[in-house]
Amino acid sequence: MPLLDLAEHAQQLRTLARDFEALHARVRGVSYTPGTDALRQISPLLLMTQDLTATVLVRLGALDSSTYTSVAGSRASLECLASVVVASSLAGNDLASALHANPYEGAPFPGYPADDASVRTARHAEAIPKMTGHLADAAHQLDLSATGCHYVATGITRDLAATREGAATAQRSASPPLTSAQYDALKALALGEGRLYESSQRGLGVTRVTADDGTRVSIATFRALNKRGLVDWDTSTSLVHGQRITVTEHGRQALVKQRPAASATTPGKAVPRTPAVQGARR
């Protein structure tokens, strides 16, 4: 699964978390009368919970079969999403238990007297605390489900950011060292601000780079530094007035880590030749 698809998966989990939050609010605020009304009010909540549980299973399967499993920290995300399946299933079970505790108004077996008003009132009074407890448990499990989805989405986003940063760091490490000209130009720009501007003397369209200390930087060197992410410049201003150049954090690190060796070596001193001693003539 490409990184872009994983980012989309994280967004889908955030949407799923909001669905759990909305269902949590509905369960907490459900109003019902024991009997047929309770069945009509709670049944849709149970069906919605089952649908969300199925969706979590789909998300878990997609992540488990993707390249995300090779990303550091992915195991914790998969385990958390599996726990969301448990919490969502428990919420459905609690809602089903609430329906089971609901007093239904069907006729008794033959030979048994039908319930009068006092018996029905007593049955309702006994059922309400049980149903309320099951609904509260269901709401709690739905809240846990929403929190778990948010946690996994955040984990995926964090893991992707770490993966991208690691790849960028590896790419920067693999870059060739700075040349002497690039190092000198970067050092001059780091000491103060530089400007990228159009030369009025050479005509419009001809750009030049100058550091604040007067150091001239060739366009080729400037473009090489920018391509490697060592410098950046403000394009919100006009080239006529000059666009401000800044050295990035990576550029400042490069100044410390990549010090090019001196291109010229100090010539050694010539060893004086010992004058030959002429032998004495006889």
Tab-separated table of C-alpha atoms in Angstrom:
chain	number	residue	atom	x	y	z
A	1	MET	CA	0.000	0.000	0.000
A	2	PRO	CA	1.572	3.330	-1.029
A	3	LEU	CA	2.114	6.043	1.572
A	4	LEU	CA	-0.676	8.127	0.023
A	5	ASP	CA	-3.140	5.256	0.527
A	6	LEU	CA	-2.042	4.912	4.136
A	7	ALA	CA	-2.703	8.618	4.669
A	8	GLU	CA	-6.178	8.101	3.204
A	9	HIS	CA	-6.672	5.151	5.547
A	10	ALA	CA	-5.813	7.370	8.512
A	11	GLN	CA	-8.446	9.860	7.335
A	12	GLN	CA	-11.016	7.055	7.054
A	13	LEU	CA	-10.273	6.035	10.633
A	14	ARG	CA	-10.870	9.609	11.790
A	15	THR	CA	-14.217	9.536	9.999
A	16	LEU	CA	-14.980	6.215	11.683
A	17	ALA	CA	-14.107	7.749	15.056
A	18	ARG	CA	-16.590	10.564	14.437
A	19	ASP	CA	-19.254	7.969	13.556
A	20	PHE	CA	-18.606	6.224	16.875
A	21	GLU	CA	-18.829	9.571	18.668
A	22	ALA	CA	-22.169	10.355	17.013
A	23	LEU	CA	-23.538	6.928	17.930
A	24	HIS	CA	-22.242	7.353	21.486
A	25	ALA	CA	-24.239	10.578	21.784
A	26	ARG	CA	-27.374	8.889	20.453
A	27	VAL	CA	-27.108	5.992	22.910
A	28	ARG	CA	-26.567	8.348	25.844
A	29	GLY	CA	-29.532	10.488	24.830
A	30	VAL	CA	-31.971	7.749	23.825
A	31	SER	CA	-35.441	8.192	25.293
A	32	TYR	CA	-37.862	5.277	25.405
A	33	THR	CA	-40.808	3.708	27.139
A	34	PRO	CA	-40.355	0.054	28.122
A	35	GLY	CA	-42.090	-2.296	25.731
A	36	THR	CA	-42.640	-1.809	22.002
A	37	ASP	CA	-41.283	1.767	22.043
A	38	ALA	CA	-37.974	0.603	23.551
A	39	LEU	CA	-37.636	-2.020	20.822
A	40	ARG	CA	-38.179	0.610	18.140
A	41	GLN	CA	-35.730	3.086	19.702
A	42	ILE	CA	-32.873	0.710	20.586
A	43	SER	CA	-32.940	-1.675	17.605
A	44	PRO	CA	-31.527	0.908	15.108
A	45	LEU	CA	-28.708	1.696	17.546
A	46	LEU	CA	-27.788	-2.000	17.690
A	47	LEU	CA	-27.786	-2.279	13.885
A	48	MET	CA	-25.584	0.824	13.567
A	49	THR	CA	-23.148	-0.614	16.094
A	50	GLN	CA	-22.921	-3.845	14.130
A	51	ASP	CA	-22.263	-1.906	10.916
A	52	LEU	CA	-19.444	0.049	12.567
A	53	THR	CA	-17.959	-3.178	13.925
A	54	ALA	CA	-17.898	-4.599	10.402
A	55	THR	CA	-16.214	-1.427	9.141
A	56	VAL	CA	-13.514	-1.685	11.810
A	57	LEU	CA	-12.838	-5.266	10.706
A	58	VAL	CA	-12.410	-4.089	7.116
A	59	ARG	CA	-9.951	-1.380	8.201
A	60	LEU	CA	-8.018	-3.877	10.323
A	61	GLY	CA	-7.761	-6.349	7.444
A	62	ALA	CA	-6.586	-3.648	5.030
A	63	LEU	CA	-3.847	-2.480	7.386
A	64	ASP	CA	-2.748	-6.015	8.228
A	65	SER	CA	-2.276	-6.885	4.544
A	66	SER	CA	-0.478	-3.652	3.646
A	67	THR	CA	3.111	-2.471	3.658
A	68	TYR	CA	2.267	-0.608	6.861
A	69	THR	CA	3.236	-3.736	8.788
A	70	SER	CA	6.892	-3.038	7.888
A	71	VAL	CA	6.741	0.428	9.482
A	72	ALA	CA	8.189	0.727	12.975
A	73	GLY	CA	5.402	1.002	15.546
A	74	SER	CA	2.712	-0.500	13.323
A	75	ARG	CA	2.122	-3.469	15.634
A	76	ALA	CA	0.747	-1.228	18.382
A	77	SER	CA	-1.674	0.338	15.887
A	78	LEU	CA	-2.913	-3.054	14.702
A	79	GLU	CA	-3.397	-4.280	18.274
A	80	CYS	CA	-5.269	-1.097	19.176
A	81	LEU	CA	-7.572	-1.448	16.175
A	82	ALA	CA	-8.244	-5.062	17.170
A	83	SER	CA	-9.242	-3.782	20.623
A	84	VAL	CA	-11.706	-1.439	18.911
A	85	VAL	CA	-13.340	-4.526	17.375
A	86	VAL	CA	-13.745	-5.899	20.909
A	87	ALA	CA	-15.141	-2.638	22.310
A	88	SER	CA	-17.571	-2.196	19.438
A	89	SER	CA	-18.739	-5.805	19.740
A	90	LEU	CA	-19.275	-5.355	23.476
A	91	ALA	CA	-21.324	-2.227	22.770
A	92	GLY	CA	-23.535	-4.282	20.473
A	93	ASN	CA	-23.849	-6.970	23.129
A	94	ASP	CA	-24.854	-4.367	25.724
A	95	LEU	CA	-27.518	-2.980	23.422
A	96	ALA	CA	-28.807	-6.518	22.795
A	97	SER	CA	-28.876	-7.082	26.564
A	98	ALA	CA	-30.948	-3.930	26.946
A	99	LEU	CA	-33.454	-5.350	24.468
A	100	HIS	CA	-33.418	-8.646	26.340
A	101	ALA	CA	-34.228	-6.849	29.602
A	102	ASN	CA	-37.059	-4.975	27.906
A	103	PRO	CA	-40.539	-6.098	29.189
A	104	TYR	CA	-42.591	-7.235	26.198
A	105	GLU	CA	-46.387	-7.206	26.179
A	106	GLY	CA	-47.176	-10.563	24.569
A	107	ALA	CA	-49.955	-12.806	25.812
A	108	PRO	CA	-49.065	-15.493	28.401
A	109	PHE	CA	-49.467	-19.252	27.900
A	110	PRO	CA	-53.005	-20.607	28.047
A	111	GLY	CA	-54.233	-21.023	31.589
A	112	TYR	CA	-52.160	-18.138	32.953
A	113	PRO	CA	-53.837	-14.853	33.829
A	114	ALA	CA	-53.060	-11.786	31.711
A	115	ASP	CA	-51.084	-9.015	33.345
A	116	ASP	CA	-53.099	-6.207	34.783
A	117	ALA	CA	-51.929	-2.600	35.015
A	118	SER	CA	-50.224	-3.035	38.376
A	119	VAL	CA	-48.207	-6.040	37.151
A	120	ARG	CA	-47.143	-4.204	33.996
A	121	THR	CA	-46.065	-1.216	36.075
A	122	ALA	CA	-44.019	-3.460	38.341
A	123	ARG	CA	-42.373	-5.187	35.374
A	124	HIS	CA	-41.466	-1.828	33.839
A	125	ALA	CA	-40.061	-0.550	37.123
A	126	GLU	CA	-37.897	-3.655	37.426
A	127	ALA	CA	-36.668	-3.492	33.816
A	128	ILE	CA	-35.742	0.190	33.610
A	129	PRO	CA	-32.624	0.067	35.874
A	130	LYS	CA	-31.332	-2.991	34.019
A	131	MET	CA	-31.875	-1.407	30.618
A	132	THR	CA	-30.323	1.862	31.785
A	133	GLY	CA	-27.229	-0.009	32.994
A	134	HIS	CA	-26.837	-1.846	29.683
A	135	LEU	CA	-27.231	1.380	27.711
A	136	ALA	CA	-24.622	3.114	29.885
A	137	ASP	CA	-22.194	0.234	29.300
A	138	ALA	CA	-22.833	0.419	25.560
A	139	ALA	CA	-22.141	4.159	25.543
A	140	HIS	CA	-18.871	3.570	27.407
A	141	GLN	CA	-17.719	0.956	24.883
A	142	LEU	CA	-18.608	3.256	21.978
A	143	ASP	CA	-16.561	6.020	23.568
A	144	LEU	CA	-13.601	3.637	23.829
A	145	SER	CA	-14.088	2.693	20.174
A	146	ALA	CA	-13.944	6.333	19.074
A	147	THR	CA	-10.830	6.951	21.161
A	148	GLY	CA	-9.144	3.863	19.705
A	149	CYS	CA	-9.838	4.948	16.118
A	150	HIS	CA	-8.402	8.404	16.810
A	151	TYR	CA	-5.344	6.808	18.406
A	152	VAL	CA	-4.665	4.535	15.425
A	153	ALA	CA	-5.167	7.368	12.924
A	154	THR	CA	-2.718	9.522	14.867
A	155	GLY	CA	-0.264	6.638	15.059
A	156	ILE	CA	-0.379	6.084	11.288
A	157	THR	CA	0.167	9.795	10.648
A	158	ARG	CA	3.084	9.867	13.107
A	159	ASP	CA	4.645	6.724	11.640
A	160	LEU	CA	4.339	8.088	8.092
A	161	ALA	CA	5.971	11.352	9.129
A	162	ALA	CA	8.829	9.446	10.751
A	163	THR	CA	9.226	7.291	7.642
A	164	ARG	CA	9.324	10.323	5.355
A	165	GLU	CA	11.803	12.081	7.617
A	166	GLY	CA	13.982	8.989	7.709
A	167	ALA	CA	13.931	8.744	3.925
A	168	ALA	CA	14.751	12.434	3.601
A	169	THR	CA	17.604	12.090	6.085
A	170	ALA	CA	18.981	9.103	4.190
A	171	GLN	CA	18.736	11.016	0.925
A	172	ARG	CA	20.537	13.989	2.422
A	173	SER	CA	23.213	11.724	3.851
A	174	ALA	CA	23.715	10.170	0.433
A	175	SER	CA	24.192	13.571	-1.188
A	176	PRO	CA	27.732	14.410	-2.300
A	177	PRO	CA	29.699	16.700	0.006
A	178	LEU	CA	29.677	20.430	-0.558
A	179	THR	CA	32.243	21.827	-2.903
A	180	SER	CA	34.472	24.633	-1.698
A	181	ALA	CA	32.451	27.179	-3.708
A	182	GLN	CA	29.160	25.873	-2.314
A	183	TYR	CA	30.493	25.852	1.245
A	184	ASP	CA	31.834	29.412	0.982
A	185	ALA	CA	28.563	30.639	-0.531
A	186	LEU	CA	26.476	28.888	2.131
A	187	LYS	CA	28.668	30.262	4.898
A	188	ALA	CA	28.382	33.813	3.550
A	189	LEU	CA	24.586	33.539	3.312
A	190	ALA	CA	24.382	32.068	6.838
A	191	LEU	CA	26.237	35.022	8.360
A	192	GLY	CA	23.425	37.364	7.373
A	193	GLU	CA	20.781	37.742	4.727
A	194	GLY	CA	21.305	37.374	1.032
A	195	ARG	CA	19.280	38.729	-1.856
A	196	LEU	CA	18.165	37.276	-5.158
A	197	TYR	CA	17.477	40.070	-7.621
A	198	GLU	CA	17.378	41.042	-11.260
A	199	SER	CA	20.372	42.991	-12.461
A	200	SER	CA	19.272	46.319	-13.915
A	201	GLN	CA	22.646	46.734	-15.563
A	202	ARG	CA	22.513	43.435	-17.407
A	203	GLY	CA	18.809	43.690	-18.238
A	204	LEU	CA	15.623	42.143	-16.901
A	205	GLY	CA	15.598	38.365	-16.638
A	206	VAL	CA	19.225	38.188	-15.525
A	207	THR	CA	19.271	37.227	-11.857
A	208	ARG	CA	22.124	37.578	-9.411
A	209	VAL	CA	22.752	36.605	-5.807
A	210	THR	CA	24.581	38.740	-3.284
A	211	ALA	CA	25.233	38.147	0.408
A	212	ASP	CA	25.009	41.029	2.863
A	213	ASP	CA	28.769	41.096	3.253
A	214	GLY	CA	29.099	41.711	-0.475
A	215	THR	CA	30.028	38.143	-1.421
A	216	ARG	CA	28.829	37.296	-4.929
A	217	VAL	CA	27.278	33.880	-5.408
A	218	SER	CA	26.870	32.400	-8.846
A	219	ILE	CA	23.361	31.408	-9.910
A	220	ALA	CA	24.549	27.856	-10.540
A	221	THR	CA	25.862	27.572	-6.973
A	222	PHE	CA	22.681	29.088	-5.540
A	223	ARG	CA	20.491	26.663	-7.498
A	224	ALA	CA	22.597	23.718	-6.347
A	225	LEU	CA	22.190	24.797	-2.708
A	226	ASN	CA	18.445	25.248	-3.133
A	227	LYS	CA	18.026	21.882	-4.835
A	228	ARG	CA	19.630	20.212	-1.830
A	229	GLY	CA	17.302	22.069	0.556
A	230	LEU	CA	20.092	24.146	2.077
A	231	VAL	CA	18.661	27.567	1.201
A	232	ASP	CA	15.262	29.061	0.494
A	233	TRP	CA	14.038	32.457	-0.595
A	234	ASP	CA	10.974	34.675	-0.223
A	235	THR	CA	9.041	34.869	-3.471
A	236	SER	CA	6.442	37.279	-2.084
A	237	THR	CA	8.601	40.287	-2.964
A	238	SER	CA	9.736	41.546	-6.339
A	239	LEU	CA	13.030	40.524	-7.903
A	240	VAL	CA	13.607	44.180	-8.667
A	241	HIS	CA	13.759	45.002	-4.961
A	242	GLY	CA	15.421	41.692	-4.149
A	243	GLN	CA	14.030	38.518	-2.636
A	244	ARG	CA	15.371	37.577	0.803
A	245	ILE	CA	17.423	34.377	0.966
A	246	THR	CA	17.558	32.305	4.148
A	247	VAL	CA	19.653	29.306	5.101
A	248	THR	CA	17.510	26.367	6.239
A	249	GLU	CA	18.173	24.326	9.361
A	250	HIS	CA	19.537	21.563	7.157
A	251	GLY	CA	21.846	24.122	5.581
A	252	ARG	CA	23.203	25.175	8.970
A	253	GLN	CA	23.783	21.539	9.871
A	254	ALA	CA	25.626	21.060	6.590
A	255	LEU	CA	27.974	23.904	7.525
A	256	VAL	CA	28.937	22.020	10.664
A	257	LYS	CA	29.100	18.513	9.219
A	258	GLN	CA	30.486	19.116	5.749
A	259	ARG	CA	33.670	21.103	5.825
A	260	PRO	CA	35.387	20.593	2.474
A	261	ALA	CA	39.091	19.966	2.520
A	262	ALA	CA	41.310	22.761	1.317
A	263	SER	CA	41.707	22.576	-2.437
A	264	ALA	CA	45.250	23.849	-2.445
A	265	THR	CA	48.054	22.337	-0.454
A	266	THR	CA	50.822	24.327	1.129
A	267	PRO	CA	53.979	23.831	-0.908
A	268	GLY	CA	56.836	22.333	1.021
A	269	LYS	CA	60.035	24.221	1.469
A	270	ALA	CA	62.776	23.424	-1.009
A	271	VAL	CA	65.640	21.531	0.496
A	272	PRO	CA	68.823	23.493	-0.143
A	273	ARG	CA	71.371	21.619	-2.140
A	274	THR	CA	74.678	21.051	-0.411
A	275	PRO	CA	77.456	22.544	-2.514
A	276	ALA	CA	79.871	19.998	-3.792
A	277	VAL	CA	83.278	20.113	-2.193
A	278	GLN	CA	85.963	20.286	-4.789
A	279	GLY	CA	88.797	17.934	-4.190
A	280	ALA	CA	92.347	19.378	-3.740
A	281	ARG	CA	94.508	19.270	-6.761
A	282	ARG	CA	97.841	17.753	-6.453
